[in-house]
XYZ file of C-alpha atoms in Angstrom:
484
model
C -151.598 73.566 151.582
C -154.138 73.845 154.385
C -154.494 77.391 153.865
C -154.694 77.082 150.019
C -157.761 74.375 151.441
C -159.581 77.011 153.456
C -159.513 79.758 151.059
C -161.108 77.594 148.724
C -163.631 76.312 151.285
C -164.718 80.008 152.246
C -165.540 80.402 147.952
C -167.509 77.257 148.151
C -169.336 77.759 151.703
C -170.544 81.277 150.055
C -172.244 79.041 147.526
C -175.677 77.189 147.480
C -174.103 73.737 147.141
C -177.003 71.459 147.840
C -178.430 69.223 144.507
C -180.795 72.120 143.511
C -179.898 72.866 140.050
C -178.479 76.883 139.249
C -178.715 79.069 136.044
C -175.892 78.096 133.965
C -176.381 79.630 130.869
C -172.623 81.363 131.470
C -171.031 78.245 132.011
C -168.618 76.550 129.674
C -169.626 72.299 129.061
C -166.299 70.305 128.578
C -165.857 66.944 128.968
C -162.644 65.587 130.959
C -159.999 65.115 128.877
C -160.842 68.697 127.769
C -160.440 69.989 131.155
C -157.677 68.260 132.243
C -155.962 70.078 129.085
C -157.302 73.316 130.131
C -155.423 75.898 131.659
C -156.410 77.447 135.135
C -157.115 80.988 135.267
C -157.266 83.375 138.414
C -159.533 85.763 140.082
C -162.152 87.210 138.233
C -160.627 85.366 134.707
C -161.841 82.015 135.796
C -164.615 81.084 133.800
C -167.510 78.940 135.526
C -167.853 75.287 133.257
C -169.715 72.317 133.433
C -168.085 68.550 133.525
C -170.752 65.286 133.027
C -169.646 61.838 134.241
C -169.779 58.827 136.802
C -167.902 59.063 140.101
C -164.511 56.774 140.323
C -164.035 57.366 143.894
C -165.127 59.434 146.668
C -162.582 60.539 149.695
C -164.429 62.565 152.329
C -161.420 64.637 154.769
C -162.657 66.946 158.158
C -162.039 70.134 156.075
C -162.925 69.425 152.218
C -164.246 66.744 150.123
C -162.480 65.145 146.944
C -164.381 63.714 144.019
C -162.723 61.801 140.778
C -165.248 61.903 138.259
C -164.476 60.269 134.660
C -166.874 60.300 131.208
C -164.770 57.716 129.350
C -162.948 60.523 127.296
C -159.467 60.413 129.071
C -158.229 57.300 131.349
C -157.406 59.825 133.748
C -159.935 61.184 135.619
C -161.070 64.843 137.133
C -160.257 65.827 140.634
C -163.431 67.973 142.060
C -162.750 69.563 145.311
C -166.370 70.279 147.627
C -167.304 71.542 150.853
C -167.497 67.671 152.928
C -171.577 69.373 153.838
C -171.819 67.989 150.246
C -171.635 64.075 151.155
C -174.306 61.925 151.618
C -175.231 58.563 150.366
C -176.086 59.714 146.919
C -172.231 60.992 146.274
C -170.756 57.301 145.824
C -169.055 55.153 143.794
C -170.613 55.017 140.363
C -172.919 57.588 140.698
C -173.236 60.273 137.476
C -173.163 63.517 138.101
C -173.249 66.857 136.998
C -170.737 69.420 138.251
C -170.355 73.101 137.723
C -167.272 75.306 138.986
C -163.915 77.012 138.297
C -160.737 75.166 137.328
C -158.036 75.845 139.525
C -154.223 74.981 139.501
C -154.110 71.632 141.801
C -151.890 71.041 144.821
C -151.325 67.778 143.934
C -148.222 65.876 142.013
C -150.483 63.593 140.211
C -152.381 66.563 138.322
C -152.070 69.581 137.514
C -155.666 71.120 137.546
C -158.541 70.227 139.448
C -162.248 71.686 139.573
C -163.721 73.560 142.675
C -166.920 72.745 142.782
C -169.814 75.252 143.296
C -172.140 73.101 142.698
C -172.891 69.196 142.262
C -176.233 67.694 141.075
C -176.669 63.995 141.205
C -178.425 62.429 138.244
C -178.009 58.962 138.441
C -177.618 57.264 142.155
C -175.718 54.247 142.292
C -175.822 51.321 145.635
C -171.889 50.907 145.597
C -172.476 48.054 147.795
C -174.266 45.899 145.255
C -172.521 47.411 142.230
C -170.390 44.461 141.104
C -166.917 46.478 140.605
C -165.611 47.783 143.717
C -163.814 51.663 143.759
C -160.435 50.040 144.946
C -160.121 47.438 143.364
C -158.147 46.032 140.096
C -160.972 43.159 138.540
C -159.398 40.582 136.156
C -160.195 40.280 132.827
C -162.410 36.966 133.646
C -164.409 39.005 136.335
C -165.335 41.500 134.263
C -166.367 39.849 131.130
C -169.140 38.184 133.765
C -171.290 41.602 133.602
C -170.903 42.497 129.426
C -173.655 45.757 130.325
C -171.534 47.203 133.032
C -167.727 46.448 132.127
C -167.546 49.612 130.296
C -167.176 51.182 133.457
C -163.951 49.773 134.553
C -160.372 51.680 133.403
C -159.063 48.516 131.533
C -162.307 48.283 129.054
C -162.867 51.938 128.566
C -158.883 51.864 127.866
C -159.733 49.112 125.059
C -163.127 51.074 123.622
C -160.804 54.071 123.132
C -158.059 52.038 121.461
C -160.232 50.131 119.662
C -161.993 53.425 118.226
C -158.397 54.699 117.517
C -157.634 51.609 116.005
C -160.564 51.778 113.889
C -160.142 55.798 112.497
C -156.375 54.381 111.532
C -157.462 51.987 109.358
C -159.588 54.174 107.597
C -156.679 56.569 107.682
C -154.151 54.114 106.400
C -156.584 52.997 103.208
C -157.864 56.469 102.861
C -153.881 57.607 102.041
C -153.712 54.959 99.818
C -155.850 56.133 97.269
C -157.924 52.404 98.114
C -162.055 53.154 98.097
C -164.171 52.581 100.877
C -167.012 49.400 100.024
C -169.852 48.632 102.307
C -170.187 44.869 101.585
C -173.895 43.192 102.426
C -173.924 41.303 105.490
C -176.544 39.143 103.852
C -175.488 37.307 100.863
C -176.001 34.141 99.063
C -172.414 33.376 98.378
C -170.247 31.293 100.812
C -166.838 32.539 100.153
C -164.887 30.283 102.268
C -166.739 27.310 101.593
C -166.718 25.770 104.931
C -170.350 25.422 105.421
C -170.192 27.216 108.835
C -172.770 29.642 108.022
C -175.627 31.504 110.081
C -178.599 31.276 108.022
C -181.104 33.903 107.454
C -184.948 33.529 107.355
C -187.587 35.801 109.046
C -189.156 34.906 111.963
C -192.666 34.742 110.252
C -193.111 32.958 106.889
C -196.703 35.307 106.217
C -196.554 36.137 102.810
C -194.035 33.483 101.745
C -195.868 30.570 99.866
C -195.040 28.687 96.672
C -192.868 26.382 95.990
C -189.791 28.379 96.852
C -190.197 28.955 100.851
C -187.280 31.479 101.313
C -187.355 35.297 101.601
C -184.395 35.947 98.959
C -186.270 33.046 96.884
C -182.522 31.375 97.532
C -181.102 30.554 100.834
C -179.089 33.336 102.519
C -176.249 33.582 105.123
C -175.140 36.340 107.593
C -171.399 37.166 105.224
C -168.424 35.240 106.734
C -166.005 37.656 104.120
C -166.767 40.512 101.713
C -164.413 39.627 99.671
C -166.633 37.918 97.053
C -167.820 41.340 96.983
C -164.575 43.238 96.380
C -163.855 41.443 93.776
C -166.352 42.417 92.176
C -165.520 45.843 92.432
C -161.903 45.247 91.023
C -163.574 45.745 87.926
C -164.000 48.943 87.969
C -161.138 50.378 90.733
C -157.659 49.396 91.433
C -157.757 49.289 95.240
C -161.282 49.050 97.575
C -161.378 47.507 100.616
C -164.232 47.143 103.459
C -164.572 47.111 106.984
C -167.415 45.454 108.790
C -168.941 42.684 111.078
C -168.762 38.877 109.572
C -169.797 35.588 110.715
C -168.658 32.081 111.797
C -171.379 29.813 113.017
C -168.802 27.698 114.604
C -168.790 25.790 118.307
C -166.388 27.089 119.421
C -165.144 27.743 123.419
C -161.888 28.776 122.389
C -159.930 32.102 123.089
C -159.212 32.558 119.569
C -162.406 32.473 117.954
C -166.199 34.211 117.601
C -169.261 33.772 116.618
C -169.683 37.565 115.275
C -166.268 39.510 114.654
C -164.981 42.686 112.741
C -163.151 42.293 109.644
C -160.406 44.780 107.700
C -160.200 43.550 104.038
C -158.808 44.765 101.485
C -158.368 43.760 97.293
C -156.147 45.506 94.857
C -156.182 44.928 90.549
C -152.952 44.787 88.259
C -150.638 42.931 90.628
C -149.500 39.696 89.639
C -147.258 39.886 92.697
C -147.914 38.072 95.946
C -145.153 40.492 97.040
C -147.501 43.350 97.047
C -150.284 41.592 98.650
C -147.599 40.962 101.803
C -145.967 44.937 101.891
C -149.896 45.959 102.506
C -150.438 43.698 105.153
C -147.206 44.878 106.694
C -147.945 48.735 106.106
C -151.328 48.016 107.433
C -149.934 46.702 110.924
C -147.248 48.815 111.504
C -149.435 52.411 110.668
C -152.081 51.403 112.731
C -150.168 50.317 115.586
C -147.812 53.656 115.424
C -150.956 55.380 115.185
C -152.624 53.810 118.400
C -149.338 54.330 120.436
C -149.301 58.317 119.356
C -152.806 58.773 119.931
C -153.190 56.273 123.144
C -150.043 56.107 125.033
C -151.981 55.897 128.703
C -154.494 53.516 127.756
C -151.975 50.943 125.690
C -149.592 51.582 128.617
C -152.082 50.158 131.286
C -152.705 47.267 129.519
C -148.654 46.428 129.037
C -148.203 47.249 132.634
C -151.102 45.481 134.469
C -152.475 42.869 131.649
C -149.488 41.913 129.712
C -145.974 42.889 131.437
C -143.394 42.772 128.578
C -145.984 42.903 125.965
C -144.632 46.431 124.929
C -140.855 45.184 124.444
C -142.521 42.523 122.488
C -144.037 45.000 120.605
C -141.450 47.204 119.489
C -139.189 43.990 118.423
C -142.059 43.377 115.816
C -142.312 46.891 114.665
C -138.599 47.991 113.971
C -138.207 44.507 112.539
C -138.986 43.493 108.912
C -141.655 40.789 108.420
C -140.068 37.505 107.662
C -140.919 35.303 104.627
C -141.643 31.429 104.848
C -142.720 29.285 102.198
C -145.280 26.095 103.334
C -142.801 24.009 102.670
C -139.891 25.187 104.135
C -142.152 25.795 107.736
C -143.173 22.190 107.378
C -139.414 21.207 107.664
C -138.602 23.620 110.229
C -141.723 21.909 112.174
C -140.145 18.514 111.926
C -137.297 19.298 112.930
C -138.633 20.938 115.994
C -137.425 19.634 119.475
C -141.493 20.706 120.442
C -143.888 18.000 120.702
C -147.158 18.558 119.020
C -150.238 17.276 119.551
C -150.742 17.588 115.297
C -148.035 15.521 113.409
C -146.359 17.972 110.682
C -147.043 16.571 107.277
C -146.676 18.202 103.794
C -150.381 18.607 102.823
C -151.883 19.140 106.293
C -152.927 22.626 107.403
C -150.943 24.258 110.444
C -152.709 24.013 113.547
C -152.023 27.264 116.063
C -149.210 25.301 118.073
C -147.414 25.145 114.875
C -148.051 28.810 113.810
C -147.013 29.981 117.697
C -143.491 27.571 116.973
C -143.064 29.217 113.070
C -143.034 32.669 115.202
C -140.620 31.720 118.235
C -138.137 30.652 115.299
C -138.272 33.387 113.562
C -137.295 35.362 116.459
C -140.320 37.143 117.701
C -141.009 38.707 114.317
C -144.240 38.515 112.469
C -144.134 35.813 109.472
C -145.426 35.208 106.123
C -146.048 31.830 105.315
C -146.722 31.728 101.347
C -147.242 29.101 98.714
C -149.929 26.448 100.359
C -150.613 23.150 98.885
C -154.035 23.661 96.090
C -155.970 21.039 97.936
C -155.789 23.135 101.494
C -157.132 26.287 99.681
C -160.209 27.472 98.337
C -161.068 27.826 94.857
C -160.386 31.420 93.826
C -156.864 31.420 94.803
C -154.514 31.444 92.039
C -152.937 28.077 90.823
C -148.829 28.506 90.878
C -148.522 25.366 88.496
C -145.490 24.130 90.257
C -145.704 20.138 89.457
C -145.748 17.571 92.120
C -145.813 20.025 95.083
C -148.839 21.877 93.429
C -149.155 25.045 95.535
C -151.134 28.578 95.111
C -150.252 31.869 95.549
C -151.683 32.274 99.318
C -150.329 33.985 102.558
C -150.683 33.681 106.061
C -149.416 36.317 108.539
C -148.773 34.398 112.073
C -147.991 37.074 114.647
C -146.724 36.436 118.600
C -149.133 34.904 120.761
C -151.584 34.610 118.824
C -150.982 32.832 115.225
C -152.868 33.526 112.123
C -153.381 37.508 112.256
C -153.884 37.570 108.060
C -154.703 35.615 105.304
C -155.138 36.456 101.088
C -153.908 35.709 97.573
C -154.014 36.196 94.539
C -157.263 35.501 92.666
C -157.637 32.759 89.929
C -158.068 35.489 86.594
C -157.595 32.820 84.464
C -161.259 31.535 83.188
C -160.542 28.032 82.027
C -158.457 27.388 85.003
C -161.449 29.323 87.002
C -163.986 27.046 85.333
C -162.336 23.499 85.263
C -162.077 23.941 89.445
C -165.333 25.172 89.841
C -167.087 22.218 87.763
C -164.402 19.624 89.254
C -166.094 21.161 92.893
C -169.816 20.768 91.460
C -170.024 24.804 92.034
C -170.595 26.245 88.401
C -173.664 26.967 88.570
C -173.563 29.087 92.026
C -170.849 30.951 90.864
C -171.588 32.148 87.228
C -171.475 35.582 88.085
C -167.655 34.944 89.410
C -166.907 33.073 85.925
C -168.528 36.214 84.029
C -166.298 38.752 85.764
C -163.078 36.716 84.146
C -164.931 37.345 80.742
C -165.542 40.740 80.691
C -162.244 43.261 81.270
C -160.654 41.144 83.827
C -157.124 41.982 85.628
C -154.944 39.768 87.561
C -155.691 40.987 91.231
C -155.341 39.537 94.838
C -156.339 40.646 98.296
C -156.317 39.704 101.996
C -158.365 40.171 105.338
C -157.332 41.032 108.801
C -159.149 39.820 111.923
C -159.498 43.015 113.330
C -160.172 41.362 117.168
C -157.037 39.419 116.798
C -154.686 42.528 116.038
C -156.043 44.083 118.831
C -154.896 40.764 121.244
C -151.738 40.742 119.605
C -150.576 44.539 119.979
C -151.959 44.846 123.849
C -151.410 41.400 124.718
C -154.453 40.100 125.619
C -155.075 36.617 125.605
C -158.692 35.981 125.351
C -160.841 37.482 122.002
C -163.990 38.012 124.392
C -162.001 40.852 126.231
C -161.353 43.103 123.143
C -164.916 43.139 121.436
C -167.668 45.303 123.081
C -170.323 42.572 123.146
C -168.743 39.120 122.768
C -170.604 36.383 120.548
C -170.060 32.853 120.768
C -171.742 29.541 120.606
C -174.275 29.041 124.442
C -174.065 32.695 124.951
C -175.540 36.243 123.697
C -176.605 37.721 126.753
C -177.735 40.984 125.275
């Protein structure tokens, strides 16, 4: 091996190696993951290239110098092997960098190229003394949520950006398959679909130009969306399956590990299906292609977080995927709640929503497997979801999907198509008037439809086991904070 060293030290010595930068027209740019998937040549067939990225960790030995270098493509990084000359204060932890050289088969078990550097320019200096993540250490999820501008850096959160991204093209994948269309909702909008009054209003800043008698900027008052599904229903007028994808809104105080402030949502709303049945298959297709997509494409990234952020999370994981869904009604979880040897802090009552200790129970009964709790009492629900007209215990067609760890993952129903049933709970709720367009779609070529959402931060928790929202989101929002 120490020969194989000094060979290679007598290429680089016959280099100019300080940070002057050389002609490198010739060279080849790749990032890392495309070198580390590059074969080495040999002798006068190695081809010069160029890798871009920030230093992981610098180890400086009597006869050579070793560099791992990472640009957030790969969670492995790239080996770069210098002439020690090359050290100095500049070459440290976090530092970018800019190195050109030959790939060349590496000595070492852990990898199978590495690059031999030639030459090393230093763009970006960084004081690893008062950088807050230190080059051998493993920081906690807590520690690094402290410093939202630099925890991209670390291997656990560049692991989640690239699942997350994964995650995100699979989605698009799964609908795109489907034959369902792709609808960019508003994030602005007038309508308050859920009806809980937890809403982010929207005014400019300056009210120049805005006089009258009507003082808002929409001349009615208007809300950052907290669903597009409003929206997609609108659009089931004119295609059987659409579904959207974006950022929506909860203006609630809330500390909790469960909830945000802003958050990304996967919904979805199909026409002709009078079946809550097919409402429940997509929500299962949905989880299962995603998450056998993200495991094909990300297998070292979902791995570190089973190993080092939730041990046995992946055995969990595979028990819900080989596993059909189970199907609850409201009813029959309430009874399963009372009889539960558990203590809860809420009482279960027919009539009462579940809180998330009795969602997290549902789950453990059901054996680990995700569940579909269907049928909830009319008075829990709001108004557009469809009446089952089922006497005393008067129910709608509604489903929750509570997954492990984490409770409600899903929820949808079928819409109310029927307009005098529409219309008699809308003027019962003193809402007619607001939602006139939603009565007019039930008048003009209407079709019995239904639809869900997916909290798209919460399926991310539940398939790598994470148990705080804040730590799967790039820039977490929630009441007392937006740092940036």
């Amino acid at each position: 091996m120490m020969l194989a060293f000094r060979g290679l030290l007598r290429t680089l010595r016959g280099c100019h190696l300080p940070n002057s930068r050389r002609h490198m027209s010739a060279a080849l740019k790749l990032n890392v993951r495309q070198a580390l998937a590059t074969e080495a040549g040999s002798g006068e067939r190695q081809q010069e290239v160029i890798v871009q990225g920030w230093i992981r960790s610098v180890r400086a030995q009597k006869e050579v110098l070793f560099l791992h270098i990472n640009d957030g493509t790969s969670l492995q990084s790239l080996q770069i092997v210098a002439d020690p000359t090359l050290e100095n204060r500049d070459l440290s932890f976090g530092s970018s960098v800019e190195v050109r050289g030959k790939l060349v088969k590496s000595l070492h078990k852990k990898q199978s190229i590495e690059l031999a550097a030639e030459d090393i320019r230093i763009i970006g200096p960084c004081d690893s003394l008062a950088f807050p993540f230190k080059q051998k250490e493993r920081h906690s999820l807590d520690y690094i949520r402290q410093f939202p501008h630099f925890r991209c850096r670390t291997n656990t959160f560049s692991s989640l950006l690239r699942i997350r991204s994964e995650a995100t093209a699979a989605i698009q994948s799964f609908f795109k398959n489907n034959d369902f269309v792709h609808i960019h909702t508003p994030i602005i909008t007038s309508n308050d679909c859920e009806g809980a009054g937890e809403l982010f209003q929207v005014e400019p800043t300056s009210k120049v130009g805005i006089s009258g008698e009507n003082p808002h900027f929409f001349n009615v008052p208007a809300f950052l969306t907290v669903s597009g599904q409003l929206h997609l229903e609108v659009m089931t007028g004119a295609f059987t399956k659409v579904f959207t994808f974006g950022p929506t809104f909860r203006a609630e105080n809330s500390q909790s590990r469960r909830h945000l402030a802003e958050f990304y949502m996967v919904e979805a709303e199909m026409s002709f299906t009078e079946s809550l049945q097919d409402i429940l298959q997509v929500m299962e297709d949905l989880f299962k292609a995603t998450t056998a997509a993200i495991l094909s494409k990300c297998p070292e990234d979902v791995e570190l977080f089973h190993k080092y952020v939730s041990p046995g999370q992946k055995d969990r994981l595979e028990h819900m995927l080989k596993n059909k869904f189970v199907i609850i009604s409201y009813t029959e979880s309430i009874e399963v709640l009372k009889k539960a040897d558990d203590v809860f802090t809420f009482k279960p009552e027919w009539g009462c929503d579940l809180q998330t200790e009795h969602e997290r129970h549902l789950v453990k009964h059901c054996g680990g497997v995700p569940v579909f709790v269907v049928n909830y009492p009319f008075d829990l629900k709001p108004f557009y979801m469809r009446d089952n007209e089922d006497g005393p215990q008067h129910t709608v067609a509604a489903v929750d999907l509570l997954v492990p760890g984490i409770g409600e993952l899903c929820g949808g129903s079928l819409r109310e198509d029927r307009l005098e049933m529409l219309h008699t709970r809308l003027d019962r709720l003193g809402l007619e008037d607001a939602y006139q367009w939603y009565l007019e779609l039930r008048q003009f070529g209407s079709v019995p439809h239904g639809g869900f959402g997916m909290g798209f931060e919460r399926y991310l928790q539940c398939i790598l086991g994470v148990g705080n929202i804040k730590d799967v989101i790039p820039f977490p929002r929630f009441s007392h904070s937006c740092p940036l």
